[in-house]
C-alpha positions as a Python dict, from the first residue, in 0.01 Angstrom:
ca = {
    (1, 'M'): (0, 0, 0),
    (2, 'S'): (-176, -315, 115),
    (3, 'L'): (5, -582, 314),
    (4, 'A'): (-22, -827, 22),
    (5, 'T'): (126, -574, -220),
    (6, 'L'): (408, -500, 23),
    (7, 'Y'): (483, -867, 83),
    (8, 'N'): (476, -954, -285),
    (9, 'S'): (730, -678, -352),
    (10, 'L'): (988, -840, -122),
    (11, 'P'): (1284, -1010, -288),
    (12, 'G'): (1330, -1384, -310),
    (13, 'L'): (1582, -1558, -88),
    (14, 'E'): (1874, -1568, -331),
    (15, 'D'): (1829, -1206, -441),
    (16, 'A'): (1806, -1088, -80),
    (17, 'S'): (2118, -1282, 17),
    (18, 'N'): (2315, -1153, -281),
    (19, 'A'): (2219, -795, -194),
    (20, 'F'): (2354, -824, 161),
    (21, 'K'): (2710, -695, 125),
    (22, 'D'): (2984, -613, 378),
    (23, 'R'): (2838, -851, 636),
    (24, 'D'): (3122, -835, 886),
    (25, 'V'): (3115, -456, 889),
    (26, 'M'): (2738, -448, 930),
    (27, 'F'): (2737, -714, 1203),
    (28, 'A'): (3001, -525, 1401),
    (29, 'K'): (2772, -221, 1407),
    (30, 'L'): (2453, -412, 1485),
    (31, 'A'): (2583, -643, 1760),
    (32, 'P'): (2612, -382, 2037),
    (33, 'L'): (2280, -228, 1936),
    (34, 'L'): (2092, -557, 1964),
    (35, 'A'): (2275, -660, 2282),
    (36, 'A'): (2149, -341, 2447),
    (37, 'Y'): (1793, -474, 2415),
    (38, 'Q'): (1854, -797, 2610),
    (39, 'L'): (1860, -1015, 2297),
    (40, 'Q'): (1486, -970, 2244),
    (41, 'F'): (1538, -899, 1874),
    (42, 'G'): (1761, -1030, 1598),
    (43, 'V'): (1853, -938, 1242),
    (44, 'C'): (1672, -1119, 961),
    (45, 'L'): (1717, -1138, 586),
    (46, 'V'): (1395, -991, 449),
    (47, 'H'): (1247, -1212, 177),
    (48, 'A'): (912, -1352, 62),
    (49, 'H'): (811, -1716, 102),
    (50, 'C'): (519, -1715, -142),
    (51, 'A'): (279, -1479, -316),
    (52, 'L'): (-6, -1343, -102),
    (53, 'E'): (-357, -1266, -219),
    (54, 'E'): (-533, -949, -106),
    (55, 'G'): (-654, -985, 252),
    (56, 'E'): (-394, -1248, 341),
    (57, 'A'): (-103, -1224, 583),
    (58, 'M'): (185, -1464, 648),
    (59, 'V'): (112, -1587, 1002),
    (60, 'A'): (302, -1839, 1214),
    (61, 'N'): (121, -2100, 1422),
    (62, 'G'): (388, -2290, 1612),
    (63, 'T'): (658, -2387, 1363),
    (64, 'I'): (450, -2339, 1049),
    (65, 'S'): (377, -2008, 874),
    (66, 'R'): (109, -1988, 608),
    (67, 'P'): (-112, -1724, 442),
    (68, 'V'): (-428, -1667, 647),
    (69, 'R'): (-719, -1426, 660),
    (70, 'G'): (-827, -1286, 995),
    (71, 'G'): (-753, -1433, 1334),
    (72, 'P'): (-488, -1310, 1578),
    (73, 'Q'): (-195, -1148, 1400),
    (74, 'Y'): (90, -1016, 1614),
    (75, 'P'): (390, -875, 1424),
    (76, 'E'): (709, -1082, 1457),
    (77, 'R'): (920, -953, 1166),
    (78, 'W'): (968, -592, 1063),
    (79, 'L'): (1129, -404, 777),
    (80, 'A'): (1411, -166, 866),
    (81, 'D'): (1164, 124, 899),
    (82, 'G'): (950, -69, 1149),
    (83, 'T'): (679, -185, 908),
    (84, 'P'): (561, -537, 1004),
    (85, 'Y'): (551, -794, 723),
    (86, 'E'): (517, -1134, 896),
    (87, 'F'): (307, -1224, 1199),
    (88, 'N'): (243, -1479, 1474),
    (89, 'Q'): (-74, -1605, 1639),
    (90, 'E'): (97, -1569, 1978),
    (91, 'P'): (163, -1227, 2136),
    (92, 'T'): (501, -1070, 2064),
    (93, 'K'): (677, -746, 2157),
    (94, 'A'): (728, -459, 1917),
    (95, 'P'): (1077, -313, 1875),
    (96, 'P'): (1113, 12, 2072),
    (97, 'V'): (1107, 330, 1868),
    (98, 'E'): (1470, 394, 1960),
    (99, 'L'): (1577, 53, 1828),
    (100, 'I'): (1398, 110, 1497),
    (101, 'R'): (1556, 454, 1467),
    (102, 'D'): (1911, 334, 1537),
    (103, 'F'): (1873, 16, 1330),
    (104, 'H'): (1744, 212, 1032),
    (105, 'A'): (2031, 460, 1064),
    (106, 'I'): (2284, 175, 1045),
    (107, 'V'): (2137, -38, 764),
    (108, 'G'): (1996, 244, 550),
    (109, 'K'): (1678, 277, 347),
    (110, 'D'): (1732, 31, 63),
    (111, 'T'): (1821, -279, 260),
    (112, 'T'): (1729, -646, 273),
    (113, 'L'): (1776, -650, 651),
    (114, 'G'): (1497, -633, 907),
    (115, 'L'): (1427, -723, 1269),
    (116, 'F'): (1266, -1035, 1413),
    (117, 'Y'): (1122, -1110, 1757),
    (118, 'E'): (1324, -1347, 1973),
    (119, 'N'): (1329, -1710, 1864),
    (120, 'N'): (1672, -1806, 1987),
    (121, 'P'): (1777, -2170, 1940),
    (122, 'P'): (1956, -2371, 2212),
    (123, 'D'): (2336, -2392, 2200),
    (124, 'G'): (2455, -2604, 1911),
    (125, 'K'): (2124, -2577, 1726),
    (126, 'V'): (1993, -2357, 1447),
    (127, 'W'): (1650, -2309, 1295),
    (128, 'L'): (1621, -2466, 953),
    (129, 'E'): (1339, -2327, 739),
    (130, 'Y'): (1200, -2476, 422),
    (131, 'T'): (886, -2439, 214),
    (132, 'R'): (613, -2684, 114),
    (133, 'G'): (355, -2526, -112),
    (134, 'R'): (258, -2201, 58),
    (135, 'E'): (371, -2315, 402),
    (136, 'N'): (706, -2215, 552),
    (137, 'I'): (824, -2465, 813),
    (138, 'V'): (1101, -2431, 1072),
    (139, 'E'): (1272, -2712, 1261),
    (140, 'L'): (1562, -2725, 1506),
    (141, 'V'): (1867, -2907, 1369),
    (142, 'D'): (2225, -2955, 1484),
    (143, 'K'): (2440, -2664, 1375),
    (144, 'D'): (2731, -2884, 1264),
    (145, 'T'): (2519, -3114, 1044),
    (146, 'L'): (2389, -2846, 807),
    (147, 'P'): (2423, -2890, 433),
    (148, 'N'): (2496, -2592, 207),
    (149, 'H'): (2264, -2314, 313),
    (150, 'F'): (2175, -1948, 310),
    (151, 'E'): (2198, -1768, 645),
    (152, 'T'): (1873, -1582, 713),
    (153, 'G'): (1886, -1473, 1078),
    (154, 'W'): (2144, -1363, 1332),
    (155, 'I'): (2162, -1272, 1701),
    (156, 'P'): (2450, -1140, 1914),
    (157, 'G'): (2670, -1433, 2016),
    (158, 'T'): (2950, -1497, 2261),
    (159, 'D'): (3186, -1625, 1993),
    (160, 'G'): (3156, -1328, 1761),
    (161, 'P'): (2964, -1005, 1696),
    (162, 'L'): (2661, -1195, 1569),
    (163, 'K'): (2585, -1561, 1522),
    (164, 'M'): (2348, -1735, 1288),
    (165, 'T'): (2017, -1838, 1440),
    (166, 'C'): (1845, -1999, 1140),
    (167, 'S'): (1943, -2130, 799),
    (168, 'M'): (1764, -2194, 473),
    (169, 'V'): (1807, -2503, 258),
    (170, 'C'): (1649, -2411, -75),
    (171, 'V'): (1708, -2270, -420),
    (172, 'G'): (1521, -1985, -586),
    (173, 'T'): (1263, -2072, -849),
    (174, 'E'): (1019, -1861, -1044),
    (175, 'E'): (652, -1873, -947),
    (176, 'D'): (449, -1592, -1099),
    (177, 'H'): (659, -1280, -1038),
    (178, 'V'): (798, -1388, -702),
    (179, 'K'): (1112, -1594, -645),
    (180, 'V'): (1017, -1846, -381),
    (181, 'H'): (1177, -2136, -199),
    (182, 'Q'): (1205, -2475, -359),
    (183, 'T'): (1040, -2753, -159),
    (184, 'V'): (1302, -2939, 44),
    (185, 'D'): (1248, -3259, 243),
    (186, 'V'): (1388, -3196, 591),
    (187, 'S'): (1480, -3564, 613),
    (188, 'Q'): (1753, -3481, 362),
    (189, 'V'): (1935, -3254, 606),
    (190, 'N'): (2187, -3524, 697),
    (191, 'S'): (2197, -3666, 345),
    (192, 'S'): (2428, -3604, 54),
    (193, 'S'): (2118, -3580, -167),
    (194, 'V'): (2034, -3227, -52),
    (195, 'P'): (2052, -3002, -360),
    (196, 'N'): (2362, -2785, -376),
    (197, 'L'): (2309, -2409, -386),
    (198, 'T'): (2490, -2172, -616),
    (199, 'N'): (2716, -1942, -413),
    (200, 'P'): (2531, -1998, -83),
    (201, 'Q'): (2591, -1736, 182),
    (202, 'G'): (2672, -1966, 468),
    (203, 'N'): (2917, -2208, 619),
}
């Protein structure tokens, strides 16, 4: 299976979030596992941002990820079985074989959870991601000023088994056969005009 075929088979954000059940139970099992690896990796909600064409990969350059062909591509997000599906232009570290094995044993085969390479926000901040066209953009925002959102990433925290590290402000729409993120203006983050989400999985 090509990378594009794999990526295009991933669920959209809302479907992935709805499929993630028993969160507290799962987090309680994953927290000690991730903590044992010095917080180098977190848990992510596996979902597609856009449809890829053959030969493309979703690659981050700074705070923007977009489909590219060629160039440096270091894995930064992995499916539960260790298959990379999103990349970065900067070098990363791969999850150890033991982490992949134990993570996979906890979350199971048919899961919308994966691993991501460290991108931990400062205290009081979270990563907000949103999509413009085929670009996925992340920005640091204050944790207590978030509108309704989907939680998409977690790391072990001091105030609980796992804490949220990034949030999504978007709604699912149909584009071809892939549910993708609706374009959201980040300037709306502190505004009442941000679109409400239906049953968002977040605070």
